[in-house]
Short mmCIF file of C-alpha atoms and ligand atoms in Angstrom, two decimals:
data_model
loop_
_atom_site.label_atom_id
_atom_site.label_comp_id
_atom_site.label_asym_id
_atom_site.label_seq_id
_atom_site.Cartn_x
_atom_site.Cartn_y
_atom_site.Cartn_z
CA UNK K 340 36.06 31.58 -93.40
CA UNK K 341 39.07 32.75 -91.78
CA UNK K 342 42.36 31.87 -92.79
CA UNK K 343 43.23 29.60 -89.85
CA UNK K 344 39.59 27.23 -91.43
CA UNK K 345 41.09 27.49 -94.92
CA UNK K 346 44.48 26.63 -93.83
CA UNK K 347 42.98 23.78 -92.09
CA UNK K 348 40.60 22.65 -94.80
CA UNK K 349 43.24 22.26 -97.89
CA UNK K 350 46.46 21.07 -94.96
CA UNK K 351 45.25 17.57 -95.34
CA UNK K 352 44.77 17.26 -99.50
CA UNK K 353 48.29 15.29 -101.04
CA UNK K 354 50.05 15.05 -97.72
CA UNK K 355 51.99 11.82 -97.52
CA UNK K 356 50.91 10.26 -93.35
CA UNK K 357 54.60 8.69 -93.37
CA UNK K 358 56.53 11.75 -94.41
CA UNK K 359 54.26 14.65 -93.54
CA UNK K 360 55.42 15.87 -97.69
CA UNK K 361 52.73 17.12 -100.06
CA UNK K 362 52.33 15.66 -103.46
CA UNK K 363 50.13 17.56 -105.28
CA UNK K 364 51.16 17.40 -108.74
CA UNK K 365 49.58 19.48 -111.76
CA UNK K 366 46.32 17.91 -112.67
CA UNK K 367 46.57 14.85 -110.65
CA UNK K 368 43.87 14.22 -107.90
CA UNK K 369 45.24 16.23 -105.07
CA UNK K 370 46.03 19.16 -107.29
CA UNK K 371 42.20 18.73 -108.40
CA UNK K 372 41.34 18.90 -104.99
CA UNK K 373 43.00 22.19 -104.02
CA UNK K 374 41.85 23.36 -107.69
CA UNK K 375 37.88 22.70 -106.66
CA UNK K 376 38.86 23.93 -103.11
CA UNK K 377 39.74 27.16 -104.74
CA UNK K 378 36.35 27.25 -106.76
CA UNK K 379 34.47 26.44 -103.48
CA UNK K 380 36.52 29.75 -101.80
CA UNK K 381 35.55 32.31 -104.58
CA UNK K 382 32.28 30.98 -104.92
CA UNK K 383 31.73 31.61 -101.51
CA UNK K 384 32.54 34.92 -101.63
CA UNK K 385 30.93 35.84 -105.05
CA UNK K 386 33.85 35.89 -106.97
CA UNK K 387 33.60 34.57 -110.34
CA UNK K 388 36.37 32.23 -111.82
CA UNK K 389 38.50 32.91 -115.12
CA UNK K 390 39.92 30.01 -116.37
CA UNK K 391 42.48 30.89 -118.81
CA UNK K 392 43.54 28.95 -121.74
CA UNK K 393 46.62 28.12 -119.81
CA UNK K 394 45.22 25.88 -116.96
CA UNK K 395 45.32 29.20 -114.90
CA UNK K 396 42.46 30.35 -112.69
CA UNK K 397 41.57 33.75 -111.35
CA UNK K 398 39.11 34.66 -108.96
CA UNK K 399 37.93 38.23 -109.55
CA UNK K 400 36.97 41.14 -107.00
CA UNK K 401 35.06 43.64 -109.68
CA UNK K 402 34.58 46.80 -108.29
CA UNK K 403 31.05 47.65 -108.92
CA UNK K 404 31.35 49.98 -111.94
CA UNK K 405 32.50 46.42 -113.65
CA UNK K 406 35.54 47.90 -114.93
CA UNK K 407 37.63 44.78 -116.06
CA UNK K 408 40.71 46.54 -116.98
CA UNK K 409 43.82 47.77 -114.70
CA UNK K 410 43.76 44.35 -112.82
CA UNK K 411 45.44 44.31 -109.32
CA UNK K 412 46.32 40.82 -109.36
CA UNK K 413 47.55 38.72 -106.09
CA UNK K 414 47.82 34.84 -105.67
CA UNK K 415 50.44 31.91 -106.52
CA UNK K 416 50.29 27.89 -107.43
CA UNK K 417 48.56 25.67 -105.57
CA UNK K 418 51.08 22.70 -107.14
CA UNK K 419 53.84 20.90 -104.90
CA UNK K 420 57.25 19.67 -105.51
CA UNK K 421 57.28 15.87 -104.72
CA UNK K 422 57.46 15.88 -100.78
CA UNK K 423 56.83 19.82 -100.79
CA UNK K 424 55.86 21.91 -97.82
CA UNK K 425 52.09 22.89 -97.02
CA UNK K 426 53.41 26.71 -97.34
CA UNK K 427 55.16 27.13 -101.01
CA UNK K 428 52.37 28.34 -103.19
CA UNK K 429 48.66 27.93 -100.70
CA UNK K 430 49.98 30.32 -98.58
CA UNK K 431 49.82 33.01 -101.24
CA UNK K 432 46.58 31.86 -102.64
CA UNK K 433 44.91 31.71 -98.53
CA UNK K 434 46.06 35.10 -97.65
CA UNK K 435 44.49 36.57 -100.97
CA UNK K 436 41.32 34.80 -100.16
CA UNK K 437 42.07 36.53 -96.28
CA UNK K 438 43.24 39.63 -97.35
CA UNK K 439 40.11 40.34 -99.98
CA UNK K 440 38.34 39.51 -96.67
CA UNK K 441 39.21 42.28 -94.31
CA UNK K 442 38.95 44.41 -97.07
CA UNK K 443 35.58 43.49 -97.46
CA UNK K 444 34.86 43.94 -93.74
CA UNK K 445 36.85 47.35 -93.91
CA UNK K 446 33.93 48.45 -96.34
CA UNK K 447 37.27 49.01 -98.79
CA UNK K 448 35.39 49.61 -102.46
CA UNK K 449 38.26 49.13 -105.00
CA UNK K 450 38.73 51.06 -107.86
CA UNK K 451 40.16 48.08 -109.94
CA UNK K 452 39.29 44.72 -109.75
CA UNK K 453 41.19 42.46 -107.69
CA UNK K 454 42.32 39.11 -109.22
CA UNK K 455 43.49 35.84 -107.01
CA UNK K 456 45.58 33.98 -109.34
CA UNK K 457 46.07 29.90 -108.53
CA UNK K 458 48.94 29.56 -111.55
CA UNK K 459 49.53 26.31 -113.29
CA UNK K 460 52.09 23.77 -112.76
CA UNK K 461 54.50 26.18 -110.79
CA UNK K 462 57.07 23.74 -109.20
CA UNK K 463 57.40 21.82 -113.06
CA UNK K 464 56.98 18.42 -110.64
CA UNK K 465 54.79 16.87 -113.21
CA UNK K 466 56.62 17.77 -117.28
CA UNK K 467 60.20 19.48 -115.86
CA UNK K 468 59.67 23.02 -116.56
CA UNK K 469 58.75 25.49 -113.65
CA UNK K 470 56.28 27.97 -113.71
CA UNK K 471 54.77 26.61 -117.05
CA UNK K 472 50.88 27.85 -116.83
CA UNK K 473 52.99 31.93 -116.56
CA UNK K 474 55.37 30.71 -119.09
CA UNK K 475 52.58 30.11 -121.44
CA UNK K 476 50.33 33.31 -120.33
CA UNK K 477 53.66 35.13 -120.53
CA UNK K 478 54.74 34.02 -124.18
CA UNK K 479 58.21 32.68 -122.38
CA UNK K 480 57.87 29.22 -124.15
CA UNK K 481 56.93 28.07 -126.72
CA UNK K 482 53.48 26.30 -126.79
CA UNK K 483 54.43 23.58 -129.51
CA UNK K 484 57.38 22.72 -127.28
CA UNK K 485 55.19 22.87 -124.33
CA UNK K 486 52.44 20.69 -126.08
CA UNK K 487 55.16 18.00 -126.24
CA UNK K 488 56.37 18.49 -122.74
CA UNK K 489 55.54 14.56 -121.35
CA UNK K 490 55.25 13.51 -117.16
CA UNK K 491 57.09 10.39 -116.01
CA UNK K 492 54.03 8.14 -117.41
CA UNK K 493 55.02 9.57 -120.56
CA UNK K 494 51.47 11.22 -121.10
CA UNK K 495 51.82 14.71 -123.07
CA UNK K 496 50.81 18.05 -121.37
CA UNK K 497 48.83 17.97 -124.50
CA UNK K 498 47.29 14.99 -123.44
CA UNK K 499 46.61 16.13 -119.68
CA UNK K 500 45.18 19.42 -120.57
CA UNK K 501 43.06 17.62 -122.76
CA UNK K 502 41.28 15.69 -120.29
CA UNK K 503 41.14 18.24 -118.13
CA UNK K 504 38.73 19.84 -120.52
CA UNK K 505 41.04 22.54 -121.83
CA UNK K 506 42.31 22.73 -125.66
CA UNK K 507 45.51 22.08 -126.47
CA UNK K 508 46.14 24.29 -129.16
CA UNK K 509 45.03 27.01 -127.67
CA UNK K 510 47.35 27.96 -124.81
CA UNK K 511 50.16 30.01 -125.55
CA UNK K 512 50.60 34.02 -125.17
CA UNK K 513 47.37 35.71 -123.82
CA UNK K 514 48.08 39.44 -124.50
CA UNK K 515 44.17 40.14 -123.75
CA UNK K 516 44.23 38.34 -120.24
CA UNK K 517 47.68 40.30 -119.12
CA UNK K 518 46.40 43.37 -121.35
CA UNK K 519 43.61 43.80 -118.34
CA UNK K 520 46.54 43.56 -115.30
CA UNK K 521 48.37 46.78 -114.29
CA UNK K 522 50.60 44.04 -111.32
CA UNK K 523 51.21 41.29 -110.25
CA UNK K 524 52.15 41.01 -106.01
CA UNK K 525 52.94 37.54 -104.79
CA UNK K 526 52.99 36.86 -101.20
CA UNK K 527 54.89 33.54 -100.50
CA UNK K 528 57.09 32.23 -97.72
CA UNK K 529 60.43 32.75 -97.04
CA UNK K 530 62.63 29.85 -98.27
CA UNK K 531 65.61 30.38 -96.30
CA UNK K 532 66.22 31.90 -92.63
CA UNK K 533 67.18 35.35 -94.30
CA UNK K 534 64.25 36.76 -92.88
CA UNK K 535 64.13 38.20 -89.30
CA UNK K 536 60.70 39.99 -89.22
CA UNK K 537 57.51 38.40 -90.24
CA UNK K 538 57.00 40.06 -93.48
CA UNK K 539 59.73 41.08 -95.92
CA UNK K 540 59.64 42.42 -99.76
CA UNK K 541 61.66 40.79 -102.43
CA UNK K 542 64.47 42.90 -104.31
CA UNK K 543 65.41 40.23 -107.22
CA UNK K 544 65.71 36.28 -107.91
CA UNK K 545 68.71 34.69 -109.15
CA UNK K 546 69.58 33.52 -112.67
CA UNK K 547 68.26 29.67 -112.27
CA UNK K 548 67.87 26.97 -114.64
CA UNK K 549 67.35 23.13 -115.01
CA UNK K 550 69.54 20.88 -117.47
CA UNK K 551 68.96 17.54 -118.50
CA UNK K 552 72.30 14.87 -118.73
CA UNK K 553 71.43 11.99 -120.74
CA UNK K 554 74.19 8.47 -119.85
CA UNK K 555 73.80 6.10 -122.54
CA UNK K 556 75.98 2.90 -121.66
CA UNK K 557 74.37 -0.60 -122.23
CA UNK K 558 72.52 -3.11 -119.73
CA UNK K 559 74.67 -6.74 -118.76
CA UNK K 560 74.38 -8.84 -116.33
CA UNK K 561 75.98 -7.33 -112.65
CA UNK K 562 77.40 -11.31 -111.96
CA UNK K 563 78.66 -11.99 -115.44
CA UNK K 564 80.20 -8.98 -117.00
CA UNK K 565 84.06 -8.83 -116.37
CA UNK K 566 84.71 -4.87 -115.10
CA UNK K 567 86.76 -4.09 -118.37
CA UNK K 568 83.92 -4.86 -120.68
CA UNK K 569 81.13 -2.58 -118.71
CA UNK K 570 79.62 0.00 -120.22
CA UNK K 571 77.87 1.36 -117.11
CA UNK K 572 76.03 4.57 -116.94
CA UNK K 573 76.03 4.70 -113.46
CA UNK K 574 79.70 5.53 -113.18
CA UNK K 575 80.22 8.51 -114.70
CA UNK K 576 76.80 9.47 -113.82
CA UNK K 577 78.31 9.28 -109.98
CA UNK K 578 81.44 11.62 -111.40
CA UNK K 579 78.55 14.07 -112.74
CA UNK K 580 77.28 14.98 -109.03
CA UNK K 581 80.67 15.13 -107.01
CA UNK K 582 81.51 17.41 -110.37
CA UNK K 583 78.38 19.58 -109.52
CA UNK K 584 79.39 20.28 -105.95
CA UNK K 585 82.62 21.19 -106.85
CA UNK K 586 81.96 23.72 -109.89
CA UNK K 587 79.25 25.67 -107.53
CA UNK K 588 82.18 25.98 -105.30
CA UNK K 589 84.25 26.92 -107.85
CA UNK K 590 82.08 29.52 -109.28
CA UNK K 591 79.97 30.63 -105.93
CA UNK K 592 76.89 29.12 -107.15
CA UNK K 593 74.85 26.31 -106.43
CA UNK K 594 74.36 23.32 -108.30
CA UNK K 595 71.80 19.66 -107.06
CA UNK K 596 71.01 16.61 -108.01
CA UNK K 597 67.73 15.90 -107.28
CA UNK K 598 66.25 13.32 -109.25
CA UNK K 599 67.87 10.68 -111.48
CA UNK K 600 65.78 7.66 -113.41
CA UNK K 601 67.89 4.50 -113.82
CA UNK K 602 66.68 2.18 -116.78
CA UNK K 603 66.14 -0.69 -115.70
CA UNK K 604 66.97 0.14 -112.63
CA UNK K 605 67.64 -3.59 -111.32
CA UNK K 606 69.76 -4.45 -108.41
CA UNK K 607 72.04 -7.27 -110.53
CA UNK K 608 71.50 -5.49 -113.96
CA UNK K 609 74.10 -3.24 -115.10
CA UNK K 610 71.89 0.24 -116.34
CA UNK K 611 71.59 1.41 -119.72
CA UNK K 612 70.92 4.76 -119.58
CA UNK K 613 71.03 6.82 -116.52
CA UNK K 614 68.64 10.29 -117.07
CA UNK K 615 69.81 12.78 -114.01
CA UNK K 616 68.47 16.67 -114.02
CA UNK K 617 71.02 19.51 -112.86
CA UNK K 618 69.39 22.74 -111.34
CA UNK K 619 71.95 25.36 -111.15
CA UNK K 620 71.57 28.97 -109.54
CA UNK K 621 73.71 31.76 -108.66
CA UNK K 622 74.23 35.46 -108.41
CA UNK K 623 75.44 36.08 -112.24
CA UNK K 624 74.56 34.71 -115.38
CA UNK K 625 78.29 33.83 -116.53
CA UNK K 626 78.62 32.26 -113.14
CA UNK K 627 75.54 29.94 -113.80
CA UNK K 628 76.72 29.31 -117.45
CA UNK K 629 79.95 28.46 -116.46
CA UNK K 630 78.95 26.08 -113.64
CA UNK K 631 76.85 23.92 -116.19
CA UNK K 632 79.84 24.32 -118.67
CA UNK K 633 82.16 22.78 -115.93
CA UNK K 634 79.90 20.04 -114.87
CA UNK K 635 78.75 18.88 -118.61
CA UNK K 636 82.81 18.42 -119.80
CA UNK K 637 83.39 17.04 -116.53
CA UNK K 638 80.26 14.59 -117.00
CA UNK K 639 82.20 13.91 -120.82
CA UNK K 640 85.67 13.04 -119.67
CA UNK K 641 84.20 10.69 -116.71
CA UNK K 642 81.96 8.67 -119.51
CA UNK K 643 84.57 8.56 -122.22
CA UNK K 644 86.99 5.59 -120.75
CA UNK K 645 83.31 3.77 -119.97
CA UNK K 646 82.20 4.11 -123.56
CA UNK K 647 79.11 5.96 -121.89
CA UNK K 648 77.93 8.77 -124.17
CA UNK K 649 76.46 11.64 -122.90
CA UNK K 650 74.06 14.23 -124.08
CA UNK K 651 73.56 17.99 -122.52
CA UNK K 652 69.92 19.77 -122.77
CA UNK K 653 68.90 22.87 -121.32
CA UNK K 654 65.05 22.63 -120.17
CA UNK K 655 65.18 26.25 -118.66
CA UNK K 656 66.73 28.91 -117.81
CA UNK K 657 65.39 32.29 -116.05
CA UNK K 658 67.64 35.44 -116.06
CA UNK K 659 68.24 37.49 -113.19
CA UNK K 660 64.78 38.87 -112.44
CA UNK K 661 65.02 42.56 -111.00
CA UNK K 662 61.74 43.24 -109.83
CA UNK K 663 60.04 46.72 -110.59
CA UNK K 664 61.75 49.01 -108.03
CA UNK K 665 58.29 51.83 -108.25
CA UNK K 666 56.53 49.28 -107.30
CA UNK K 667 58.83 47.84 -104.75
CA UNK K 668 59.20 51.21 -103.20
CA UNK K 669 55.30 51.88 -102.97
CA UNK K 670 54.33 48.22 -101.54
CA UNK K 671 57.58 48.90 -98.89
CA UNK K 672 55.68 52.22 -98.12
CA UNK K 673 52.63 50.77 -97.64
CA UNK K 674 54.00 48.79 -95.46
CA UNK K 675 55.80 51.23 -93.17
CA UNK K 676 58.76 50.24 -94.26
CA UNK K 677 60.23 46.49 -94.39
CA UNK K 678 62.92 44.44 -95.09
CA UNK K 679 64.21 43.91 -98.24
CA UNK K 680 66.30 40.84 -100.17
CA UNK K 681 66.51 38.80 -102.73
CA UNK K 682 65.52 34.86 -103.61
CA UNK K 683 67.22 31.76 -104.66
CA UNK K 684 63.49 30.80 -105.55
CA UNK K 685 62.09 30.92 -108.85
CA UNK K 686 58.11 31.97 -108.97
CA UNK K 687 55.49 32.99 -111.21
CA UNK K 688 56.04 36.81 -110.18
CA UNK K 689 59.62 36.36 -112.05
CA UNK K 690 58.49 35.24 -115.37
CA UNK K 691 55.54 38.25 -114.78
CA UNK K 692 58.19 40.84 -114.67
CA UNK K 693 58.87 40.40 -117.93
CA UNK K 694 55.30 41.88 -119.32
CA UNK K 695 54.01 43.43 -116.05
CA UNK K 696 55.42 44.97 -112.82
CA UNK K 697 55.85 42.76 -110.03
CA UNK K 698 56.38 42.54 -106.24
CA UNK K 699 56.67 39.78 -103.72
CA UNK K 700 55.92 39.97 -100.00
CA UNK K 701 57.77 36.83 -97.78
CA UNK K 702 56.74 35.73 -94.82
CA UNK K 703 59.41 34.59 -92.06
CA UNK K 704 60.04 31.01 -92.16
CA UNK K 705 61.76 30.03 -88.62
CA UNK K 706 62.89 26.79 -90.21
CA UNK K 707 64.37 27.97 -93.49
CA UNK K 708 63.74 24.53 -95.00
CA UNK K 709 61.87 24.96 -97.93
CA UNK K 710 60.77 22.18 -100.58
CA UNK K 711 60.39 19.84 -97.49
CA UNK K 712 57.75 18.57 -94.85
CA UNK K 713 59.74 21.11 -92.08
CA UNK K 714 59.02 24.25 -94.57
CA UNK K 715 56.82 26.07 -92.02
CA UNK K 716 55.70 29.76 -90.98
CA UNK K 717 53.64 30.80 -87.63
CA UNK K 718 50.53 31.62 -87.48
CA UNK K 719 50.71 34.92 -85.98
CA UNK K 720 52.80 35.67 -88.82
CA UNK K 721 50.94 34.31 -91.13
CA UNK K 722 48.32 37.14 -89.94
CA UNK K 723 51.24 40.03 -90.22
CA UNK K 724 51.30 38.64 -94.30
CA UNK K 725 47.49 38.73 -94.74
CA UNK K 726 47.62 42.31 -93.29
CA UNK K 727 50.20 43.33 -95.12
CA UNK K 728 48.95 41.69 -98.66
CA UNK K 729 45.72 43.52 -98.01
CA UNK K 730 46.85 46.83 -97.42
CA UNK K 731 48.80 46.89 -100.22
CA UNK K 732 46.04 45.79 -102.54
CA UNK K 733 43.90 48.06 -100.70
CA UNK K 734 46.73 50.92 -101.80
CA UNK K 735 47.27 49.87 -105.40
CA UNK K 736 43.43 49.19 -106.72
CA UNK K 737 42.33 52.36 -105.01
CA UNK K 738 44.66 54.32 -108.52
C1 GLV A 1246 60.61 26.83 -107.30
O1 GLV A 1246 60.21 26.94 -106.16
C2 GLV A 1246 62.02 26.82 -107.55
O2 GLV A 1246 62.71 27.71 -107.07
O3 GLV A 1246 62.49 25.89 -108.20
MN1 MN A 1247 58.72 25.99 -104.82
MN1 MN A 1248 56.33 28.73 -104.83
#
């Protein structure tokens, strides 16, 4: 199938009619979908599926010696953020399945085998840390803490991979799985308008990270409780945000808001508790440190005269990812030459780079919006990326 019919075929799975926004959380229906969309793809093409013990799945290209070991691997997530864009992750995982296609027609016989990778609970949507399923392959978290790691019905990732037929206390580092990969290349859209061709290569990501402020106050009555004797979570919760904005700007980072559960959450009921998540990002660790720094003491001071308290916890944090420059260098070759620059993104080729080399190819995104229903890249250069991302697997499993 070309990649305009698989495009079409997984463009209607979790897409809200009113909004036009995917939600196609980790092991919920939709993401089910896409996952036995995925099976249907490599099936059709003979691949056979690896699932991992991580809730990962590869779809393997062996060449026909059956060598299983110096693994070119390509692919991404097929998981949304809530009201996502159709590109951020399928678009990585369609081109593979394209790219492995004009190869095919090409007559290409690889030397390695060729791995499409759909990775686990990228976006963190469902239990709040990105990029979990490489985490776990990786060995970048710790799989009892991971285990414990609950989604806003309050149902462990235990739990969910339990049902979804995988054991629990199994996943964790899988030295054998990444022992068989000699790279990882990611192809994914562009997430800003940094991008003037259709296909660039990525030089680094930022130092990113995701905090968690816990408000505790208490829950009155909104008609009945004189101002004075409020303890209301809301307030210095509101102090937290403006706080945000101004300490990125302080410390040329960037620092949102993005989702915040109000217990009760009651129009005439004063909260008690406010729960609001900071990501923070920026070009330098210290800066990034010192951004959170600034908005948790500012967060303290605004809840003190409220008798709010307020509690601090880091969920993640990813360094500054420099991504392997050999390999950079050879996939910019391949590629008769292309631009190069850095994310504000985080992605499963990131936590990679710790245990194998990585690249990413972008493709342009006209829109820059990213994360959102106008997240979009043409067609036509949609092509340019499946080209690209097959010539350079065609280059790196040939030795
Ligand atoms: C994932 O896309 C992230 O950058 O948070
Ligand atoms: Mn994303
Ligand atoms: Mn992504």
């Amino acid at each position: 199938m070309s990649f305009e019919g698989m495009w079409a075929e997984l463009l209607p799975v979790g897409r809200d009619a009113g909004t036009g926004g995917y939600h196609r959380f980790a092991w919920t229906p939709p993401e089910l979908e896409c996952r036995a969309w995925f099976a249907g793809e490599a099936r059709r093409r003979a691949m056979p599926v690896e699932h991992d013990r991580n809730g990962n799945m590869i779809a393997w290209w062996l060449p026909e010696d059956g060598t299983r070991e110096g693994a070119v691997l390509t692919g991404s997530h097929l998981d949304s953020v809530p009201g996502g864009g159709a590109f951020d992750g399928p678009l990585g995982i369609v081109s593979a399945f394209a790219a492995v296609d004009l190869l095919r027609e090409r007559g290409a016989t690889p030397r390695r085998p060729i791995g499409i990778a759909a990775f686990a609970e990228e976006e963190g949507a469902r239990f709040g840390v990105a990029c979990l399923g490489s985490r776990l392959l990786a060995g970048a978290i710790d799989p009892a803490r991971a285990r414990s790691l609950t989604d806003a019905d309050g149902r462990t990732f235990a739990e969910v991979l339990h049902g979804a037929g995988l054991d629990p206390e199994a996943i964790g580092p899988d030295d054998d799985l990444l022992g068989r990969v000699a790279c990882y290349v990611e192809l994914h859209v562009e997430q800003g308008r940094a991008l003037a061709e259709p296909v660039g290569v990525a030089s680094s990501i930022v130092p990113h990270g995701r905090w968690r402020f816990g408000f505790a106050g208490e829950g009155n009555h909104a008609g009945t409780t004189a101002l004075a004797d409020r303890r209301d979570p809301m307030v210095p919760f509101a102090g937290m945000v403006l706080a945000a904005r101004d300490a990125a700007e302080r410390n040329g980072t960037v620092a949102t808001v993005g989702k915040v559960r109000v217990v009760p959450g009651g129009v005439n009921a004063i909260a008690s508790s406010v729960t609001a998540w900071l990501d923070a990002r920026g070009p330098a660790d210290g800066a990034v440190r010192k951004t959170v720094e600034e908005v948790g003491a500012a967060a303290r001071e605004a809840a003190r005269p409220h008798g709010v308290a307020v509690e601090l916890a880091e969920e993640s944090y990813t360094e500054i990812v420099d991504f392997n420059l050999a390999l950079r260098d050879r996939v910019v070759r391949t590629l008769g030459g292309a631009p190069v620059l850095p994310t504000g993104a985080g992605h499963d080729a990131g936590v990679l780079s710790a245990r194998v080399p990585t690249a990413m190819l972008f493709v342009r995104n006209p829109t820059g919006v990213s994360h959102a229903p106008a997240e979009h890249a043409e067609t036509a250069d949609c092509l340019v990326g499946v080209e690209a991302l097959a010539a350079v697997l065609d280059d790196l499993a040939r030795g």
